[in-house]
Short mmCIF file of C-alpha atoms and ligand atoms in Angstrom, two decimals:
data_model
loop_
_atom_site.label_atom_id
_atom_site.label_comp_id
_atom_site.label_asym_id
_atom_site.label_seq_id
_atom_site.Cartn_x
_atom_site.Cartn_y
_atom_site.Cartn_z
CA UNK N 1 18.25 10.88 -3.37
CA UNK N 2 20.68 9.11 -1.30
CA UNK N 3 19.91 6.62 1.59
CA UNK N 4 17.08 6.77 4.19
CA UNK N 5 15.45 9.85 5.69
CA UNK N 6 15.41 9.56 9.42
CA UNK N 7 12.39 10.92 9.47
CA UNK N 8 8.62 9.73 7.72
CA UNK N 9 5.87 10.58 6.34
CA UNK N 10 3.93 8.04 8.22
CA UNK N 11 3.99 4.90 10.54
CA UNK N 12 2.32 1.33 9.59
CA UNK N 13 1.26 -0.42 12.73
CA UNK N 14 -0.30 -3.95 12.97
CA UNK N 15 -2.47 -4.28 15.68
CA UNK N 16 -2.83 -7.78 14.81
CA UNK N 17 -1.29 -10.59 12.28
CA UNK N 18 -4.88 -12.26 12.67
CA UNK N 19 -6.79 -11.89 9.59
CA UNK N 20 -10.59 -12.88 9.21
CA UNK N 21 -9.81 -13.59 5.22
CA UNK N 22 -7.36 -16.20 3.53
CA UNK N 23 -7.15 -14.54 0.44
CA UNK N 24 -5.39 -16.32 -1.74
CA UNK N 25 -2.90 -13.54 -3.05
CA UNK N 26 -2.05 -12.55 0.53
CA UNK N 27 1.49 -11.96 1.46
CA UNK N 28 1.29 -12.47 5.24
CA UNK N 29 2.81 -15.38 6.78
CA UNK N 30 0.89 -15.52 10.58
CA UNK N 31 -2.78 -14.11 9.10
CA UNK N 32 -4.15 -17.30 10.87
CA UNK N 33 -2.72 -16.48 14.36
CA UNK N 34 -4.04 -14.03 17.06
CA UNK N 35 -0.54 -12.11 17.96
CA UNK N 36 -1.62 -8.73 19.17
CA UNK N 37 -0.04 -5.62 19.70
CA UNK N 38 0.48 -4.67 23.65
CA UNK N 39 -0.07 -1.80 24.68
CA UNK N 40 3.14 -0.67 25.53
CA UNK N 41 4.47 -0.78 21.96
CA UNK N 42 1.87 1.77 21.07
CA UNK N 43 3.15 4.05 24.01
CA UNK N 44 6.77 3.56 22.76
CA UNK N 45 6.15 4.40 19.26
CA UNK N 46 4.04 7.16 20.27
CA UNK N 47 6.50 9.14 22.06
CA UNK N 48 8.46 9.95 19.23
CA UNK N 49 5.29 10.13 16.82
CA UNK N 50 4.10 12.94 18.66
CA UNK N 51 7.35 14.69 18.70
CA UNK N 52 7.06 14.46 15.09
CA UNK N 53 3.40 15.39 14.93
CA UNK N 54 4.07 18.54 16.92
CA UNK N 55 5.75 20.07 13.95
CA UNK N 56 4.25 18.72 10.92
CA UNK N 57 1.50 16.47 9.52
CA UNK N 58 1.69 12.87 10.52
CA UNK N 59 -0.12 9.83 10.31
CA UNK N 60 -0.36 6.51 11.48
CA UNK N 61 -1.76 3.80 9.32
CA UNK N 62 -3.31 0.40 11.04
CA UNK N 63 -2.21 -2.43 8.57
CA UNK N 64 -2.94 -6.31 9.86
CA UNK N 65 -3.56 -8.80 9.81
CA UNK N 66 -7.17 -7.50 9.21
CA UNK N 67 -6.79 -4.24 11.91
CA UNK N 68 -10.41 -4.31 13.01
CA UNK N 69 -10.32 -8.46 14.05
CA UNK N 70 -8.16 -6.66 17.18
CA UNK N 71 -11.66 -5.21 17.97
CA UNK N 72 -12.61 -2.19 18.74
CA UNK N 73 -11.26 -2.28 22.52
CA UNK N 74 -7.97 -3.02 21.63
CA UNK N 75 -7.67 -0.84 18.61
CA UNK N 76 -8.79 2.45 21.01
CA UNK N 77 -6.33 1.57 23.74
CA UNK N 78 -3.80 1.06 20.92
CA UNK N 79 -4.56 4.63 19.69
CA UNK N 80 -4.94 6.63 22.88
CA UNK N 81 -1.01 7.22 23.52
CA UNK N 82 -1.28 9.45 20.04
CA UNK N 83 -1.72 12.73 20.53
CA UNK N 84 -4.92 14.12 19.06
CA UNK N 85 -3.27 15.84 16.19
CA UNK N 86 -1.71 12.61 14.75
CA UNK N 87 -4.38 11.55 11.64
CA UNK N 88 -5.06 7.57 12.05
CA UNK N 89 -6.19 5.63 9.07
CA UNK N 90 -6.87 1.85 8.78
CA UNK N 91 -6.83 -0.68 5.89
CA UNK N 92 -9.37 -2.73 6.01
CA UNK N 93 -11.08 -6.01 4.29
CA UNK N 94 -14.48 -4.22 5.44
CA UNK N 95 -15.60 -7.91 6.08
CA UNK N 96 -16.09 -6.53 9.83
CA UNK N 97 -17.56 -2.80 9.67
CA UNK N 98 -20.96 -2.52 11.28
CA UNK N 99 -22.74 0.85 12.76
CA UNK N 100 -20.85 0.52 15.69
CA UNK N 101 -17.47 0.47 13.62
CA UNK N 102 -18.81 3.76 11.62
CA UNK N 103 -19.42 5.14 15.13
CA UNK N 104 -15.56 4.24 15.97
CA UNK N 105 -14.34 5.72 13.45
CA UNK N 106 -16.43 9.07 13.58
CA UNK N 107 -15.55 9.09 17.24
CA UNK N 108 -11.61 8.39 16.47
CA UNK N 109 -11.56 10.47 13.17
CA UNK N 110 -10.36 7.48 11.40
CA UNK N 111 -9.36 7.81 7.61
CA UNK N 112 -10.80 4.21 6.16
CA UNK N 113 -9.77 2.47 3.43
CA UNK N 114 -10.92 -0.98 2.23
CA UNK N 115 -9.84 -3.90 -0.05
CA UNK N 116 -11.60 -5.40 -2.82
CA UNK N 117 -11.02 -6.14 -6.36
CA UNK N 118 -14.20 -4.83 -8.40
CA UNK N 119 -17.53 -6.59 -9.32
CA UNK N 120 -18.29 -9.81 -7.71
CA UNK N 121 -16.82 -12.22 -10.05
CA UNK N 122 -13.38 -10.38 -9.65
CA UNK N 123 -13.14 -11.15 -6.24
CA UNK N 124 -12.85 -15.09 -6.44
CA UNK N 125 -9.47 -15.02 -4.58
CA UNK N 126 -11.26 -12.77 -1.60
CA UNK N 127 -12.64 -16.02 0.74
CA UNK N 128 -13.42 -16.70 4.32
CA UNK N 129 -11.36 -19.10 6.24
CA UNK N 130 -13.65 -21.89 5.51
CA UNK N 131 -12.87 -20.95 1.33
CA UNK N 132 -16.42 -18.96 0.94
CA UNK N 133 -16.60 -16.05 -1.29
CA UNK N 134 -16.46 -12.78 1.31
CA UNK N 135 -17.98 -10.38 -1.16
CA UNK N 136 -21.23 -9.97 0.13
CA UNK N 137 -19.91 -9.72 3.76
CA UNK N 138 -17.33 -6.39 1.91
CA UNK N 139 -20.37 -4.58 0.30
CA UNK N 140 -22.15 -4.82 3.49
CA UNK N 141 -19.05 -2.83 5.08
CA UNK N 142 -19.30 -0.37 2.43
CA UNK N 143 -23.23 -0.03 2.55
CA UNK N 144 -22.76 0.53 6.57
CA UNK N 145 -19.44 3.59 5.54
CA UNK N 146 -21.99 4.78 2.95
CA UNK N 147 -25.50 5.24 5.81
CA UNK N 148 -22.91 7.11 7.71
CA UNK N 149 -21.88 9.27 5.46
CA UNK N 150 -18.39 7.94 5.85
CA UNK N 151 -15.42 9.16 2.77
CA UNK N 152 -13.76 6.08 2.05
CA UNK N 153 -10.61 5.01 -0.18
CA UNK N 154 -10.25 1.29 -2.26
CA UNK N 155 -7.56 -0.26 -3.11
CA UNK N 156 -8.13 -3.40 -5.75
CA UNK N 157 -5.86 -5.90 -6.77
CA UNK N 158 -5.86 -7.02 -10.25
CA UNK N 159 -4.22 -10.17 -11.25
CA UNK N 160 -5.48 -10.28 -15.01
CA UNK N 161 -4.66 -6.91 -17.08
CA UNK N 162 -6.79 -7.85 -20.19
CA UNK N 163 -9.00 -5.93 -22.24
CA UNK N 164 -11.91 -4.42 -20.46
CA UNK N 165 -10.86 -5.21 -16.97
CA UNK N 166 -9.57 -1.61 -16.09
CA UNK N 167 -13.12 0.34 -18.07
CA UNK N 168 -15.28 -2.55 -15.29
CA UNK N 169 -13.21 -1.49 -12.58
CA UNK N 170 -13.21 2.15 -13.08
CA UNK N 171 -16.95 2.14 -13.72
CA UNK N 172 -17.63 -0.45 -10.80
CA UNK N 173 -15.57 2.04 -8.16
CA UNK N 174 -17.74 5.21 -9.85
CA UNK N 175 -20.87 2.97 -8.19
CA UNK N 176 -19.01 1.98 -5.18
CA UNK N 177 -18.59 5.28 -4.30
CA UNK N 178 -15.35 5.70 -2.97
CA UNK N 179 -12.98 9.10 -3.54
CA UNK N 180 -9.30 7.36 -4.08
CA UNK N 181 -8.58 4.34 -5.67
CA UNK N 182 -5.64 2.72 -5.76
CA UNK N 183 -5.18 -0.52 -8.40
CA UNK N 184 -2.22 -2.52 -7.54
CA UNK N 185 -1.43 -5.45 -9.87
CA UNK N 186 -0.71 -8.55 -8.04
CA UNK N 187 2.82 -8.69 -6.94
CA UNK N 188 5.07 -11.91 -5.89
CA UNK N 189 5.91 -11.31 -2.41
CA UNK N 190 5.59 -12.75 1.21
CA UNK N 191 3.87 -16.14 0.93
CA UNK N 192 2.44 -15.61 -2.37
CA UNK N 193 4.73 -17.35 -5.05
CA UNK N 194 2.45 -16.99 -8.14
CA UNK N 195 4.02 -15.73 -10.76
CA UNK N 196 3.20 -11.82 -11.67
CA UNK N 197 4.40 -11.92 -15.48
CA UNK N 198 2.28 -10.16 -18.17
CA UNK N 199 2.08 -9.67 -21.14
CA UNK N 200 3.72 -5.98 -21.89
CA UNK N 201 1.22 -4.69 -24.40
CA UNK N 202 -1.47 -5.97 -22.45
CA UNK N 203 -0.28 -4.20 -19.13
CA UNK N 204 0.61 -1.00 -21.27
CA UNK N 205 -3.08 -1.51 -22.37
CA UNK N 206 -4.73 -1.81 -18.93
CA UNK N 207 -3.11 1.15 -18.17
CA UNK N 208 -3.96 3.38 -21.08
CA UNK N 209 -7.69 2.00 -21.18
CA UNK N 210 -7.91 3.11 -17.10
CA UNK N 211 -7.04 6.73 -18.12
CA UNK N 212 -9.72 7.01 -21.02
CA UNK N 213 -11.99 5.51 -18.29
CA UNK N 214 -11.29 8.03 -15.56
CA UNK N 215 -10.96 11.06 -18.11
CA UNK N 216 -14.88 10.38 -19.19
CA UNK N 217 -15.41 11.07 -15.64
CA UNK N 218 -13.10 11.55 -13.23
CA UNK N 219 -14.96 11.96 -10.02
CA UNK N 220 -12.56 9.48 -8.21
CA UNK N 221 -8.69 10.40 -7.35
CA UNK N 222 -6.80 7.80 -9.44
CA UNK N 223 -3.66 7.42 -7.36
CA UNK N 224 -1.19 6.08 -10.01
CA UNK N 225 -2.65 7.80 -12.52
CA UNK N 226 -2.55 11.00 -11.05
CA UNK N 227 1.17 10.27 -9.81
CA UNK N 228 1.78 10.00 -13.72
CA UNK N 229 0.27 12.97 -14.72
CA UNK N 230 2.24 15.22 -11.77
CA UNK N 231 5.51 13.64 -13.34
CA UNK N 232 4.66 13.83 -17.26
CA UNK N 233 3.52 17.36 -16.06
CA UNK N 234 6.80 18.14 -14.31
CA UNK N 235 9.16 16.80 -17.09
CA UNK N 236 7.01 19.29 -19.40
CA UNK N 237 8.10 22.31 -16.93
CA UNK N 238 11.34 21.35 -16.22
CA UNK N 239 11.02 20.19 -12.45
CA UNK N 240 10.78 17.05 -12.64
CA UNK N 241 14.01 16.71 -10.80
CA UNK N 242 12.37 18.40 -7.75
CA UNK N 243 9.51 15.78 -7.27
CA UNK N 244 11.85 12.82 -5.94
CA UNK N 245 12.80 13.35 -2.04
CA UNK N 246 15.94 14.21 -1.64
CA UNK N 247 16.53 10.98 0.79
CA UNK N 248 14.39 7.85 0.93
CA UNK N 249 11.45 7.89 2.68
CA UNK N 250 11.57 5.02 5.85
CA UNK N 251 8.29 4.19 5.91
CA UNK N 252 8.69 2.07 9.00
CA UNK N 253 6.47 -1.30 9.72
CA UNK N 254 5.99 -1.44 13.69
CA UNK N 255 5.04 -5.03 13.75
CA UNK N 256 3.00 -6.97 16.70
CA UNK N 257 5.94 -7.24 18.96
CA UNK N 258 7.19 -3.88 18.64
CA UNK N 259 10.21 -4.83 16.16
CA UNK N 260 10.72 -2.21 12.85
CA UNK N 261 10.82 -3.27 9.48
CA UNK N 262 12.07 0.14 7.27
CA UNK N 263 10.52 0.31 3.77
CA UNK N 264 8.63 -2.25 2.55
CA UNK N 265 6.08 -4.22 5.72
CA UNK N 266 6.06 -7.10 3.08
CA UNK N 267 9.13 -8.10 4.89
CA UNK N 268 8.35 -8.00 8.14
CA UNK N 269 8.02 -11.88 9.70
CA UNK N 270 10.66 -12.87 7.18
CA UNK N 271 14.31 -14.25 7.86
CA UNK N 272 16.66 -15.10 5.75
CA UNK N 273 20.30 -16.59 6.41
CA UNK N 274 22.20 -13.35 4.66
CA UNK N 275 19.58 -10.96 6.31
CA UNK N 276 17.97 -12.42 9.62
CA UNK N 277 15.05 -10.97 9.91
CA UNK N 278 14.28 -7.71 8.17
CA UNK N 279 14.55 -6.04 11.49
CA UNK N 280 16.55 -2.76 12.52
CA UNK N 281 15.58 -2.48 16.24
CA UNK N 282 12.35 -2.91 18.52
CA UNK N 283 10.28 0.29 20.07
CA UNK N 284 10.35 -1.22 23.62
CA UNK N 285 14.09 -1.38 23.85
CA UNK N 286 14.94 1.85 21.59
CA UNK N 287 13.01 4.52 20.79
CA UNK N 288 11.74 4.77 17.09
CA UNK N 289 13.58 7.82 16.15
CA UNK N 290 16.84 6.20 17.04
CA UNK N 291 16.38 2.96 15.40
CA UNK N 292 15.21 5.17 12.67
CA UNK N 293 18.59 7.28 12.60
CA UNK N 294 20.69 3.91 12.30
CA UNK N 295 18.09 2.13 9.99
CA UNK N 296 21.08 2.71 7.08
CA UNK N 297 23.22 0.72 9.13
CA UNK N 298 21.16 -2.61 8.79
CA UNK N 299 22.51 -4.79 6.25
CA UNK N 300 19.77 -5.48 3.84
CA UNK N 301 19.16 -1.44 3.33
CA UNK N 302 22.66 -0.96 2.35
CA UNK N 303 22.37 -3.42 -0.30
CA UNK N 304 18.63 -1.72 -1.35
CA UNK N 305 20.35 1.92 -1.36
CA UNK N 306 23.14 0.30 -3.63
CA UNK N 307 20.74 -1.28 -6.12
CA UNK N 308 18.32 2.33 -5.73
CA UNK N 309 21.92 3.78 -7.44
CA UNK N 310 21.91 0.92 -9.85
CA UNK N 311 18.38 2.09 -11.23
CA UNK N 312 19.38 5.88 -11.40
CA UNK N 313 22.31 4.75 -13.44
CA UNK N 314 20.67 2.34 -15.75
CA UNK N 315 16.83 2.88 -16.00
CA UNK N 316 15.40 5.29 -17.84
CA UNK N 317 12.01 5.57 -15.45
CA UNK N 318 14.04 6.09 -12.54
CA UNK N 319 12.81 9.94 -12.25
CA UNK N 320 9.35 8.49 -12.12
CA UNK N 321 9.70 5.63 -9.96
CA UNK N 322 12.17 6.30 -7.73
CA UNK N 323 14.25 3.18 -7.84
CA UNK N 324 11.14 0.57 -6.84
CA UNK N 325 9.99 -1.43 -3.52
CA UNK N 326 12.28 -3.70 -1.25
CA UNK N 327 10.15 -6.71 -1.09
CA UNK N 328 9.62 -6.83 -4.46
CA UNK N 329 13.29 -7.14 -5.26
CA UNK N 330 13.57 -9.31 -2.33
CA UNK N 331 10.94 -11.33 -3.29
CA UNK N 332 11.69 -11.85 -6.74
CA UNK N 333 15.22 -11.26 -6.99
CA UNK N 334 16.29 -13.19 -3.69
CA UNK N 335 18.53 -10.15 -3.44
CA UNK N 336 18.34 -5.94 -2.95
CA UNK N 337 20.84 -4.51 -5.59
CA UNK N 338 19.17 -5.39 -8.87
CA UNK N 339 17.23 -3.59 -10.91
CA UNK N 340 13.86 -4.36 -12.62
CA UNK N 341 11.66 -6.49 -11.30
CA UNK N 342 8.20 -7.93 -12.35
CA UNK N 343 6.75 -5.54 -10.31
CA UNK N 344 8.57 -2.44 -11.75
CA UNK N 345 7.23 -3.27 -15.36
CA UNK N 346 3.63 -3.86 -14.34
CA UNK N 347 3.52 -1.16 -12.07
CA UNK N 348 5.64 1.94 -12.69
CA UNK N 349 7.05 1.13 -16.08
CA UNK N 350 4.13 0.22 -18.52
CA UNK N 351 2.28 2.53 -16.18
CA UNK N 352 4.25 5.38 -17.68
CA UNK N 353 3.62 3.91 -20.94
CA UNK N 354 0.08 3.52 -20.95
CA UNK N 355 -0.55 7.08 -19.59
CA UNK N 356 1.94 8.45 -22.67
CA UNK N 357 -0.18 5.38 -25.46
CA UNK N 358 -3.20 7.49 -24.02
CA UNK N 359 -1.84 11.04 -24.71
CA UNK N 360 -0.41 9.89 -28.17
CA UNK N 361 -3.71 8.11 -28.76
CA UNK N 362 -5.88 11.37 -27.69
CA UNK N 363 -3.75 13.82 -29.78
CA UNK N 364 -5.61 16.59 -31.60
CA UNK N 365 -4.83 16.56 -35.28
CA UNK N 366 -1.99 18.95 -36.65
CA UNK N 367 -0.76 18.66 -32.27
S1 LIG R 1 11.31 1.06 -13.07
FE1 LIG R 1 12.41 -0.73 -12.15
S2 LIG R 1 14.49 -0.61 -12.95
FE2 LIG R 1 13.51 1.42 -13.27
S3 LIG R 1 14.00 2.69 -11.49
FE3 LIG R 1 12.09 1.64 -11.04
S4 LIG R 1 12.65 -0.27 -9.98
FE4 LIG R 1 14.49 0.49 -11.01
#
């Protein structure tokens, strides 16, 4: 794996940096302002999206802001330069989904996936922008995905890996009803400055006890769970080598104003006096697959591949993980070319470990 593909697997656009919520993990720095996406960013982008979708799968994921507070006017003009083969999916808070929404979506064969942390009491930090709890206004979007027999995915954030938390969250997403969850443990990054240490054994534990919870029934795609099964299963044939891609995928942020942020959309609406802002072009003054091309070239991702190379020569997870996310570096380090992170340990590397305390914990006798 060396340096940036020039081409990816999918696009993040944000339709809007206006967010309905004020959550109060959120890492976006203009959620209270209305900055939307013209039109004519959405053309630009899509003329080298569909080149791309012409040959291969390819999708385009709406990522605010909340996506839907563009409404439903904006967000269809947005998506009508894409040609019909390019898959759309939106992250959403749900706060906003109605029948009409489900009917959007059915029309635009829109892939949905919403935020929220678990039961009720989990989702304290989830409030309104007057501070009231929004989880009655999320279950509502759900109810109106589930009466239209919409597939949905979750993702939950979970700031306290204790004992417990992971078998309630498992068992409260088997209700919910959705068919991929992703559980992302808070991370330090954008505006959000809390800290994101952990206890090691108790992260290792989350981990382990979400495994035995989805292996009692496992009815729901467990993203990173699955992700560490495909690698402990790889390393066990001998591929294991094969599953990283052979060049970094760009994953490129197309942000209101048409500017690209490669890698990690944390970053985008950030400056910084060594970096400026994050940026490696805009759409309306240079087509995506060019900016894309020279994305190596901008001065923060040269530092990022270096400290990619840093992991593969010092960290033993590195076949697993890859060599870890931008921002969170960014964010925690205040630089791109170190290694672990806070993030890294919650999330890939006591990952790994809880899957493997589950397997050694699960061992037939005489194994
Ligand atoms: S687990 Fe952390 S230190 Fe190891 S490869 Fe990933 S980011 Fe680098």
């Amino acid at each position: 794996m060396r340096g940036l593909s020039s081409v990816p697997s999918y696009v993040v656009m944000q339709p809007t940096t206006l967010c309905n919520l004020d959550c109060a993990y959120c890492y976006l720095p203009f959620r209270a302002a209305d900055r939307r996406m013209p039109v004519g960013v959405a053309e630009a982008v899509a003329e080298t999206v569909n080149h791309w979708a012409s040959t291969a799968r390819f999708s385009v994921v709406w990522h605010g802001g909340e996506p839907l507070a563009a409404g439903r006017e904006q967000l269809a003009a947005l998506m009508a330069p894409f040609a019909p083969g390019v898959e759309h999916h939106v992250q959403t808070n749900a706060t906003l989904i109605d029948d009409t929404w489900c009917e959007f979506f059915v029309a635009h064969r829109m892939r949905v996936s919403v935020s929220v942390d678990g039961p009720r009491e989990r989702n304290g930090e989830r409030v309104t922008r007057a501070g009231q709890p929004a989880y009655d206004r999320i279950v509502r979007g759900v109810a109106a995905l589930r009466r239209h027999g919409l597939p949905f995915s979750a993702l939950a954030v979970v700031n306290d890996p204790s004992p417990g938390r992971a078998t309630e969250l498992y068992d409260y997403f088997l209700d919910l009803g959705c068919e991929v969850l992703g559980v992302n443990i808070e991370e330090t990054e954008g505006v959000n400055i809390r800290a994101n240490a952990h206890d090691a054994a108790a992260v290792t534990g989350f981990w382990a006890e979400l495994v035995s919870a989805w292996r009692r029934d496992p009815r729901i795609h467990l993203r990173e769970v699955e992700w560490s099964l495909r690698y402990a299963g790889a390393v066990l044939d001998g591929t294991a080598d094969a599953l990283l891609p052979g060049r970094l995928d760009p994953i490129p942020t197309v942000a209101y104003d048409g500017s690209v942020v490669v890698l990690s959309p944390e970053l985008a609406g950030f400056t910084d006096p060594r970096y400026g802002d994050f940026t490696s072009g805009n759409v309306l003054t240079t087509p995506l697959h060019t900016i894309l091309a020279g994305a190596d070239r901008t001065a923060w991702v040269g530092e990022f591949v270096d400290g990619v190379e840093a992991c593969r020569a010092s960290c033993p997870y590195f076949g697993f993980c890859g060599g870890g996310h931008a921002a969170n570096r960014y964010f925690e380090l205040g630089r791109f070319d170190g290694t672990e992170t806070e993030h890294c340990r919650n999330s890939k590397i006591r990952l790994l470990e809880g899957v493997l305390e589950h397997a050694r914990d699960h061992q037939s006798p005489g194994a």
